[in-house]
Short mmCIF file of C-alpha atoms and ligand atoms in Angstrom, two decimals:
data_model
loop_
_atom_site.label_atom_id
_atom_site.label_comp_id
_atom_site.label_asym_id
_atom_site.label_seq_id
_atom_site.Cartn_x
_atom_site.Cartn_y
_atom_site.Cartn_z
CA UNK A 320 57.24 -53.94 -140.54
CA UNK A 321 56.08 -52.81 -137.22
CA UNK A 322 57.80 -49.62 -137.47
CA UNK A 323 56.95 -48.75 -140.61
CA UNK A 324 53.32 -48.85 -139.81
CA UNK A 325 53.65 -46.80 -136.78
CA UNK A 326 55.46 -44.36 -138.70
CA UNK A 327 52.71 -44.32 -141.31
CA UNK A 328 50.12 -43.85 -138.51
CA UNK A 329 52.04 -40.96 -136.93
CA UNK A 330 52.45 -39.09 -140.60
CA UNK A 331 48.80 -39.53 -140.99
CA UNK A 332 47.96 -38.35 -137.50
CA UNK A 333 50.33 -35.37 -138.06
CA UNK A 334 48.69 -34.27 -141.33
CA UNK A 335 45.08 -34.26 -139.64
CA UNK A 336 46.41 -32.16 -137.16
CA UNK A 337 48.12 -30.02 -139.46
CA UNK A 338 44.93 -29.83 -141.84
CA UNK A 339 42.15 -29.00 -139.06
CA UNK A 340 44.93 -26.53 -138.04
CA UNK A 341 44.38 -24.78 -141.31
CA UNK A 342 40.62 -25.39 -141.79
CA UNK A 343 40.34 -23.49 -138.14
CA UNK A 344 42.52 -20.99 -139.06
CA UNK A 345 41.02 -20.49 -142.32
CA UNK A 346 37.46 -20.60 -140.84
CA UNK A 347 38.87 -18.09 -137.90
CA UNK A 348 40.14 -15.50 -140.45
CA UNK A 349 36.78 -15.58 -142.53
CA UNK A 350 34.76 -15.11 -139.27
CA UNK A 351 37.07 -12.20 -138.86
CA UNK A 352 36.53 -10.65 -142.10
CA UNK A 353 32.40 -11.29 -141.61
CA UNK A 354 32.63 -9.18 -138.54
CA UNK A 355 34.93 -6.31 -140.12
CA UNK A 356 32.76 -6.10 -143.13
CA UNK A 357 29.72 -5.99 -140.83
CA UNK A 358 31.11 -3.19 -138.82
CA UNK A 359 32.15 -1.18 -141.77
CA UNK A 360 28.94 -1.62 -143.41
CA UNK A 361 27.21 -0.50 -139.94
CA UNK A 362 29.38 2.57 -139.68
CA UNK A 363 28.21 3.94 -143.15
CA UNK A 364 24.77 2.80 -142.60
CA UNK A 365 24.65 4.36 -139.05
CA UNK A 366 25.95 7.81 -140.49
CA UNK A 367 23.28 7.64 -143.09
CA UNK A 368 20.82 7.05 -140.05
CA UNK A 369 22.40 10.13 -138.12
CA UNK A 370 21.88 12.53 -141.15
CA UNK A 371 18.21 11.36 -141.58
CA UNK A 372 17.42 12.20 -137.65
CA UNK A 373 19.02 15.76 -137.49
CA UNK A 374 16.37 17.79 -139.09
CA UNK A 375 14.10 16.19 -135.87
CA UNK A 376 16.13 16.76 -132.92
CA UNK A 377 14.83 15.23 -129.94
CA UNK A 378 13.70 11.84 -131.79
CA UNK A 379 15.39 8.72 -132.33
CA UNK A 380 14.94 6.06 -134.95
CA UNK A 381 13.34 2.89 -134.69
CA UNK A 382 12.15 1.29 -137.75
CA UNK A 383 9.98 1.89 -140.77
CA UNK A 384 6.51 3.01 -141.03
CA UNK A 385 3.92 1.44 -143.69
CA UNK A 386 4.20 4.29 -145.67
CA UNK A 387 7.94 3.95 -146.18
CA UNK A 388 8.88 6.53 -143.97
CA UNK A 389 11.45 6.71 -141.16
CA UNK A 390 9.96 5.59 -137.46
CA UNK A 391 11.13 7.95 -134.90
CA UNK A 392 10.25 8.07 -131.40
CA UNK A 393 10.42 10.24 -128.25
CA UNK A 394 13.07 9.58 -125.62
CA UNK A 395 10.24 8.07 -123.29
CA UNK A 396 9.67 5.15 -125.69
CA UNK A 397 10.78 1.54 -124.56
CA UNK A 398 13.31 1.60 -127.72
CA UNK A 399 14.82 4.68 -127.39
CA UNK A 400 18.37 3.31 -126.00
CA UNK A 401 19.03 0.80 -129.11
CA UNK A 402 20.09 3.87 -131.57
CA UNK A 403 22.63 5.51 -129.10
CA UNK A 404 23.63 1.92 -127.66
CA UNK A 405 24.49 0.57 -131.26
CA UNK A 406 26.35 3.64 -132.18
CA UNK A 407 28.66 3.10 -128.95
CA UNK A 408 29.17 -0.43 -130.43
CA UNK A 409 30.18 1.03 -133.85
CA UNK A 410 32.37 3.20 -131.48
CA UNK A 411 33.80 0.45 -129.60
CA UNK A 412 35.02 -1.74 -132.71
CA UNK A 413 35.90 1.10 -135.06
CA UNK A 414 37.65 3.59 -132.22
CA UNK A 415 36.02 6.42 -134.54
CA UNK A 416 36.00 9.67 -132.40
CA UNK A 417 33.03 11.17 -134.54
CA UNK A 418 30.80 7.87 -133.84
CA UNK A 419 31.72 8.63 -130.24
CA UNK A 420 30.35 12.01 -130.68
CA UNK A 421 27.12 10.91 -132.01
CA UNK A 422 26.83 8.53 -129.57
CA UNK A 423 27.48 10.94 -126.88
CA UNK A 424 24.94 13.12 -128.49
CA UNK A 425 21.95 10.85 -128.74
CA UNK A 426 22.54 9.24 -125.59
CA UNK A 427 21.81 12.96 -123.75
CA UNK A 428 18.71 12.66 -125.41
CA UNK A 429 17.75 10.11 -122.75
CA UNK A 430 18.52 12.31 -119.55
CA UNK A 431 14.82 13.60 -119.35
CA UNK A 432 13.80 9.99 -118.60
CA UNK A 433 16.04 9.12 -115.54
CA UNK A 434 13.27 9.65 -113.11
CA UNK A 435 10.59 7.78 -115.40
CA UNK A 436 8.79 5.30 -112.89
CA UNK A 437 5.75 4.35 -115.52
CA UNK A 438 7.61 1.71 -116.95
CA UNK A 439 9.87 -1.16 -116.50
CA UNK A 440 11.41 -0.44 -119.73
CA UNK A 441 13.53 2.22 -118.26
CA UNK A 442 16.19 -0.70 -117.74
CA UNK A 443 16.69 -1.19 -121.74
CA UNK A 444 16.31 2.76 -122.28
CA UNK A 445 19.20 3.78 -120.04
CA UNK A 446 21.23 0.62 -119.71
CA UNK A 447 21.59 0.37 -123.56
CA UNK A 448 22.87 3.98 -123.73
CA UNK A 449 24.19 5.31 -120.88
CA UNK A 450 25.05 1.79 -119.67
CA UNK A 451 27.37 1.58 -122.77
CA UNK A 452 28.88 5.32 -122.08
CA UNK A 453 29.76 4.02 -118.77
CA UNK A 454 31.20 0.85 -119.74
CA UNK A 455 33.31 2.69 -122.46
CA UNK A 456 33.98 6.32 -121.34
CA UNK A 457 34.75 5.57 -117.60
CA UNK A 458 32.94 6.66 -114.91
CA UNK A 459 31.43 10.20 -114.68
CA UNK A 460 29.25 11.85 -111.91
CA UNK A 461 26.13 12.66 -114.34
CA UNK A 462 26.16 9.36 -115.69
CA UNK A 463 26.22 7.57 -112.58
CA UNK A 464 23.36 9.97 -111.13
CA UNK A 465 21.24 9.22 -114.38
CA UNK A 466 21.62 5.55 -114.27
CA UNK A 467 21.04 5.31 -110.29
CA UNK A 468 18.27 7.66 -110.50
CA UNK A 469 16.73 5.13 -113.21
CA UNK A 470 17.50 1.98 -111.14
CA UNK A 471 15.42 3.69 -108.47
CA UNK A 472 12.45 4.60 -110.75
CA UNK A 473 12.70 0.94 -111.75
CA UNK A 474 12.93 -0.55 -108.03
CA UNK A 475 9.55 1.92 -107.35
CA UNK A 476 7.91 -0.72 -109.68
CA UNK A 477 8.82 -3.51 -107.10
CA UNK A 478 5.52 -5.21 -105.31
CA UNK A 479 6.83 -7.67 -102.21
CA UNK A 480 3.83 -9.69 -102.42
CA UNK A 481 3.78 -10.56 -105.78
CA UNK A 482 7.81 -10.60 -105.69
CA UNK A 483 8.29 -8.77 -109.16
CA UNK A 484 8.50 -5.15 -110.63
CA UNK A 485 5.42 -4.52 -112.44
CA UNK A 486 5.93 -4.12 -116.51
CA UNK A 487 3.04 -2.35 -118.15
CA UNK A 488 1.22 0.31 -116.15
CA UNK A 489 -2.49 -0.77 -117.69
CA UNK A 490 -5.77 -1.95 -117.14
CA UNK A 491 -5.46 -3.13 -120.81
CA UNK A 492 -6.74 -6.74 -121.07
CA UNK A 493 -7.74 -6.61 -117.65
CA UNK A 494 -4.18 -7.22 -116.05
CA UNK A 495 -3.90 -5.97 -112.53
CA UNK A 496 -0.38 -6.51 -112.42
CA UNK A 497 1.33 -7.67 -115.83
CA UNK A 498 4.90 -9.10 -115.53
CA UNK A 499 6.28 -9.99 -119.08
CA UNK A 500 9.10 -12.37 -119.80
CA UNK A 501 10.91 -8.98 -121.39
CA UNK A 502 11.07 -7.83 -118.34
CA UNK A 503 14.29 -10.35 -117.30
CA UNK A 504 16.17 -7.77 -119.05
CA UNK A 505 15.66 -4.74 -117.10
CA UNK A 506 17.40 -6.43 -113.98
CA UNK A 507 20.88 -5.58 -115.52
CA UNK A 508 20.45 -2.10 -114.46
CA UNK A 509 19.40 -3.09 -110.78
CA UNK A 510 22.36 -5.50 -110.51
CA UNK A 511 24.13 -2.55 -111.80
CA UNK A 512 23.42 0.00 -109.45
CA UNK A 513 23.81 -2.63 -106.39
CA UNK A 514 27.32 -3.12 -107.66
CA UNK A 515 28.17 0.82 -107.95
CA UNK A 516 25.78 1.96 -104.81
CA UNK A 517 26.52 -0.91 -102.72
CA UNK A 518 22.75 -0.68 -101.73
CA UNK A 519 21.60 -4.37 -101.45
CA UNK A 520 17.96 -3.54 -102.17
CA UNK A 521 18.52 -3.19 -105.86
CA UNK A 522 20.31 -7.14 -105.61
CA UNK A 523 17.58 -8.14 -103.90
CA UNK A 524 14.54 -7.04 -105.89
CA UNK A 525 16.56 -8.36 -108.98
CA UNK A 526 16.95 -11.74 -107.57
CA UNK A 527 13.22 -11.83 -106.21
CA UNK A 528 12.25 -10.93 -109.66
CA UNK A 529 14.08 -13.67 -111.12
CA UNK A 530 12.89 -16.51 -108.58
CA UNK A 531 9.27 -15.43 -109.04
CA UNK A 532 9.79 -15.52 -112.97
CA UNK A 533 11.63 -18.49 -112.91
CA UNK A 534 8.63 -20.21 -110.80
CA UNK A 535 5.63 -19.19 -112.58
CA UNK A 536 6.63 -18.06 -116.20
CA UNK A 537 7.85 -21.05 -117.66
CA UNK A 538 6.39 -24.34 -118.70
CA UNK A 539 7.48 -27.94 -118.47
CA UNK A 540 9.68 -27.77 -121.66
CA UNK A 541 11.32 -24.61 -120.68
CA UNK A 542 9.34 -22.25 -123.11
CA UNK A 543 7.81 -19.50 -121.54
CA UNK A 544 4.55 -17.55 -121.31
CA UNK A 545 5.15 -13.67 -122.55
CA UNK A 546 2.42 -12.26 -119.78
CA UNK A 547 1.87 -13.15 -116.35
CA UNK A 548 -0.34 -11.07 -114.23
CA UNK A 549 -0.85 -11.47 -110.51
CA UNK A 550 -3.25 -10.16 -107.94
CA UNK A 551 -0.84 -7.16 -106.16
CA UNK A 552 -2.71 -7.64 -102.81
CA UNK A 553 -2.13 -11.23 -102.57
CA UNK A 554 0.15 -12.26 -104.97
CA UNK A 555 -2.10 -15.22 -106.67
CA UNK A 556 -1.36 -15.47 -110.08
CA UNK A 557 -4.65 -14.04 -112.15
CA UNK A 558 -3.76 -15.23 -115.79
CA UNK A 559 -0.81 -16.73 -118.36
CA UNK A 560 -1.45 -15.39 -121.78
CA UNK A 561 0.44 -14.07 -124.74
CA UNK A 562 0.15 -10.16 -125.81
CA UNK A 563 2.68 -10.36 -128.62
CA UNK A 564 2.83 -13.99 -129.49
CA UNK A 565 0.68 -16.04 -131.66
CA UNK A 566 -1.47 -17.85 -128.87
CA UNK A 567 -1.61 -18.14 -125.27
CA UNK A 568 0.27 -21.45 -125.45
CA UNK A 569 2.14 -20.76 -128.21
CA UNK A 570 6.38 -19.95 -127.73
CA UNK A 571 6.71 -16.04 -128.81
CA UNK A 572 10.48 -16.14 -130.62
CA UNK A 573 11.46 -13.12 -128.69
CA UNK A 574 10.18 -14.10 -125.33
CA UNK A 575 12.23 -16.90 -125.43
CA UNK A 576 15.15 -14.87 -126.21
CA UNK A 577 14.54 -12.26 -123.49
CA UNK A 578 14.28 -15.11 -121.19
CA UNK A 579 17.77 -16.82 -122.49
CA UNK A 580 19.40 -13.59 -122.23
CA UNK A 581 17.65 -12.46 -119.01
CA UNK A 582 18.73 -15.60 -116.98
CA UNK A 583 22.32 -15.99 -118.52
CA UNK A 584 23.12 -12.09 -117.38
CA UNK A 585 21.40 -12.85 -114.06
CA UNK A 586 23.40 -16.05 -113.79
CA UNK A 587 26.77 -14.24 -114.37
CA UNK A 588 25.63 -11.21 -111.80
CA UNK A 589 24.57 -13.90 -109.05
CA UNK A 590 26.36 -17.13 -109.58
CA UNK A 591 22.96 -18.88 -108.63
CA UNK A 592 23.04 -22.62 -110.43
CA UNK A 593 19.39 -22.43 -110.93
CA UNK A 594 19.49 -19.84 -113.17
CA UNK A 595 22.31 -21.31 -115.15
CA UNK A 596 20.12 -24.57 -115.58
CA UNK A 597 17.20 -22.49 -116.59
CA UNK A 598 19.59 -20.72 -119.49
CA UNK A 599 20.84 -24.16 -120.69
CA UNK A 600 17.15 -25.62 -120.87
CA UNK A 601 15.82 -22.61 -122.62
CA UNK A 602 18.92 -22.59 -124.69
CA UNK A 603 18.32 -26.48 -125.54
CA UNK A 604 14.75 -25.75 -125.99
CA UNK A 605 15.27 -23.01 -128.66
CA UNK A 606 18.24 -24.84 -130.64
CA UNK A 607 16.58 -28.04 -130.84
CA UNK A 608 13.11 -26.93 -131.72
CA UNK A 609 11.40 -28.80 -134.60
CA UNK A 610 10.36 -25.38 -136.10
CA UNK A 611 13.99 -23.93 -136.19
CA UNK A 612 15.24 -23.38 -139.65
CA UNK A 613 18.78 -24.22 -140.67
CA UNK A 614 19.85 -20.70 -140.64
CA UNK A 615 18.95 -20.85 -137.18
CA UNK A 616 17.01 -17.04 -137.53
CA UNK A 617 13.82 -18.42 -136.01
CA UNK A 618 10.20 -17.63 -137.18
CA UNK A 619 8.40 -15.10 -134.85
CA UNK A 620 6.47 -17.70 -133.01
CA UNK A 621 7.82 -21.22 -132.86
CA UNK A 622 4.31 -22.07 -133.36
CA UNK A 623 3.12 -19.77 -135.86
CA UNK A 624 0.28 -21.27 -138.03
CA UNK A 625 1.63 -20.72 -141.59
CA UNK A 626 5.43 -22.26 -140.89
CA UNK A 627 7.42 -22.72 -143.55
CA UNK A 628 5.94 -19.70 -144.71
CA UNK A 629 6.04 -17.54 -141.51
CA UNK A 630 7.98 -14.54 -141.04
CA UNK A 631 11.18 -14.69 -139.68
CA UNK A 632 12.21 -12.59 -136.47
CA UNK A 633 15.72 -11.50 -136.83
CA UNK A 634 15.32 -9.93 -133.49
CA UNK A 635 14.88 -12.90 -131.71
CA UNK A 636 17.52 -14.63 -133.62
CA UNK A 637 20.07 -11.56 -133.09
CA UNK A 638 19.20 -11.78 -129.22
CA UNK A 639 19.64 -15.25 -129.15
CA UNK A 640 23.11 -15.16 -130.67
CA UNK A 641 23.96 -12.83 -128.10
CA UNK A 642 22.93 -14.55 -125.33
CA UNK A 643 24.33 -18.07 -126.62
CA UNK A 644 27.54 -16.40 -126.58
CA UNK A 645 27.63 -15.08 -123.34
CA UNK A 646 26.42 -18.52 -121.91
CA UNK A 647 29.03 -20.57 -123.91
CA UNK A 648 31.46 -19.00 -121.00
CA UNK A 649 29.61 -20.72 -117.99
CA UNK A 650 28.91 -24.50 -119.43
CA UNK A 651 31.56 -27.61 -120.38
CA UNK A 652 33.39 -27.57 -123.47
CA UNK A 653 30.88 -29.66 -125.49
CA UNK A 654 28.08 -27.54 -124.53
CA UNK A 655 30.01 -24.13 -125.49
CA UNK A 656 31.02 -25.81 -128.75
CA UNK A 657 27.71 -26.25 -129.36
CA UNK A 658 26.37 -22.58 -128.59
CA UNK A 659 29.16 -21.12 -130.22
CA UNK A 660 28.55 -23.23 -133.31
CA UNK A 661 24.80 -21.77 -133.53
CA UNK A 662 25.84 -18.33 -132.86
CA UNK A 663 28.49 -18.57 -136.04
CA UNK A 664 25.51 -20.01 -138.36
CA UNK A 665 23.54 -16.89 -137.00
CA UNK A 666 26.01 -14.19 -137.49
CA UNK A 667 26.90 -15.62 -141.04
CA UNK A 668 23.44 -15.49 -142.05
CA UNK A 669 22.63 -12.23 -140.54
CA UNK A 670 25.43 -10.75 -142.26
CA UNK A 671 24.49 -11.94 -145.56
CA UNK A 672 22.39 -10.32 -148.21
CA UNK A 673 19.31 -12.63 -146.78
CA UNK A 674 19.10 -10.36 -143.79
CA UNK A 675 21.75 -7.58 -144.34
CA UNK A 676 20.31 -4.76 -146.21
CA UNK A 677 22.10 -2.96 -149.44
CA UNK A 678 24.22 0.38 -148.48
CA UNK A 679 21.62 3.19 -148.42
CA UNK A 680 18.59 1.16 -148.16
CA UNK A 681 16.43 0.17 -145.56
CA UNK A 682 16.27 3.55 -144.33
CA UNK A 683 19.81 3.15 -143.39
CA UNK A 684 18.99 0.34 -140.54
CA UNK A 685 21.48 -2.81 -141.04
CA UNK A 686 19.30 -5.80 -140.58
CA UNK A 687 16.17 -6.64 -142.72
CA UNK A 688 13.01 -8.75 -141.78
CA UNK A 689 11.98 -8.32 -138.31
CA UNK A 690 8.69 -8.71 -136.45
CA UNK A 691 7.83 -6.37 -133.61
CA UNK A 692 4.16 -6.79 -132.84
CA UNK A 693 2.01 -9.18 -135.40
CA UNK A 694 -1.29 -9.57 -133.52
CA UNK A 695 -1.39 -6.14 -133.07
CA UNK A 696 -1.10 -5.50 -136.72
CA UNK A 697 2.62 -3.37 -136.12
CA UNK A 698 5.88 -3.73 -137.38
CA UNK A 699 5.77 -7.09 -139.74
CA UNK A 700 8.73 -7.73 -141.60
CA UNK A 701 10.89 -4.67 -140.85
CA UNK A 702 14.38 -3.40 -139.51
CA UNK A 703 14.00 -2.83 -135.99
CA UNK A 704 16.12 -0.79 -133.65
CA UNK A 705 17.13 -3.41 -131.44
CA UNK A 706 17.78 -6.08 -133.88
CA UNK A 707 20.61 -4.00 -135.10
CA UNK A 708 21.57 -3.72 -131.44
CA UNK A 709 21.88 -6.95 -130.39
CA UNK A 710 23.39 -7.82 -133.67
CA UNK A 711 26.16 -5.81 -132.80
CA UNK A 712 26.72 -6.61 -129.64
CA UNK A 713 26.59 -10.37 -130.72
CA UNK A 714 29.60 -9.78 -133.24
CA UNK A 715 31.60 -8.19 -130.31
CA UNK A 716 30.95 -10.84 -128.11
CA UNK A 717 32.06 -13.16 -130.87
CA UNK A 718 35.17 -11.33 -131.68
CA UNK A 719 36.31 -11.20 -127.65
CA UNK A 720 35.55 -14.78 -127.36
CA UNK A 721 36.63 -16.62 -130.10
CA UNK A 722 38.51 -14.75 -132.34
CA UNK A 723 40.74 -13.14 -129.55
CA UNK A 724 42.17 -17.03 -128.55
N1 LIG B 1167 8.22 -5.60 -125.45
C1 LIG B 1167 9.08 -5.70 -125.83
C2 LIG B 1167 9.17 -6.22 -127.03
O1 LIG B 1167 8.61 -6.26 -128.25
O2 LIG B 1167 10.27 -7.61 -127.19
#
């Protein structure tokens, strides 16, 4: 009797283990398929996008204008690096040499920006384009020179009194020395420059900027302000505000996404536990927010007034997704599983017809439904080049982290 109960229990346990093995296997296989189909789709869409810009050399695609035409930008735009960066990711997945040639061609458009010291966005511009070229094609002198020059241009915007690099060169809104949360993203170029050149000043600037932002940009609930402006003579805070969000005290979704990604990246580069803790707290704010929809693609602002009828911001969803996958590397299993479950929900949603455009539509961008600058009445419910970029990056990260196990 006793033995037969034991036998039944062990049979039950074995069948449970086997069934969870098969459930996992099927789930894994299907995410493989989701990602494979998404990259096939991306390759076709971006071939079409490449054709569209062949007639306007020197310009790069960014979005769709209100009149329905393709929004093209000059290499000096903050978004110029995302299109070549997406081509690098498609090349990374497909290994297609024609895509690599296109990626090289459009990356070379940004060469002219290597000494651009008029914007903090030089990190986005050069690191998404030339940074991916460096990573995928190996070291070459020209790429090294362009990335190091860009890092020097960014470092020249550092003010030791404030402890930050200045984001915008602008007297707009009365700001003397505006620093935006987005600026955390540009520190990756400085950390690359430190590792390649051995010049510790690049690292010191990046760390100081991250420390100052950690101190001044965040609220008690770990949401962040968009803009903190400083007095450049004294380093005192002048004002804390929004520019692209709903209100000064609201939580602009993409701002939260930049903070999460930025501090996760800075933890990777420095192993400073304060950055990891902040990233985990930002993740918790985002994931457990009462206004986070079921599919985990946030509204453009977590405090938008017309939720649940507010616009979604797919770009914020894609950035959060990519950041959570990386953050899962640095935490205990339960927490990692939670981040990866959210990321999987996001990837499945983004890859569905709700957000992925049909081939040949959407001016050949991959994703629909992003919001660039709603208070400025610009880029509302449109595709954005950086939404596509972080989506492709997130899929590669998910594949490398989860599916290769
Ligand atoms: N300033 C970059 C953004 O719109 O997120």
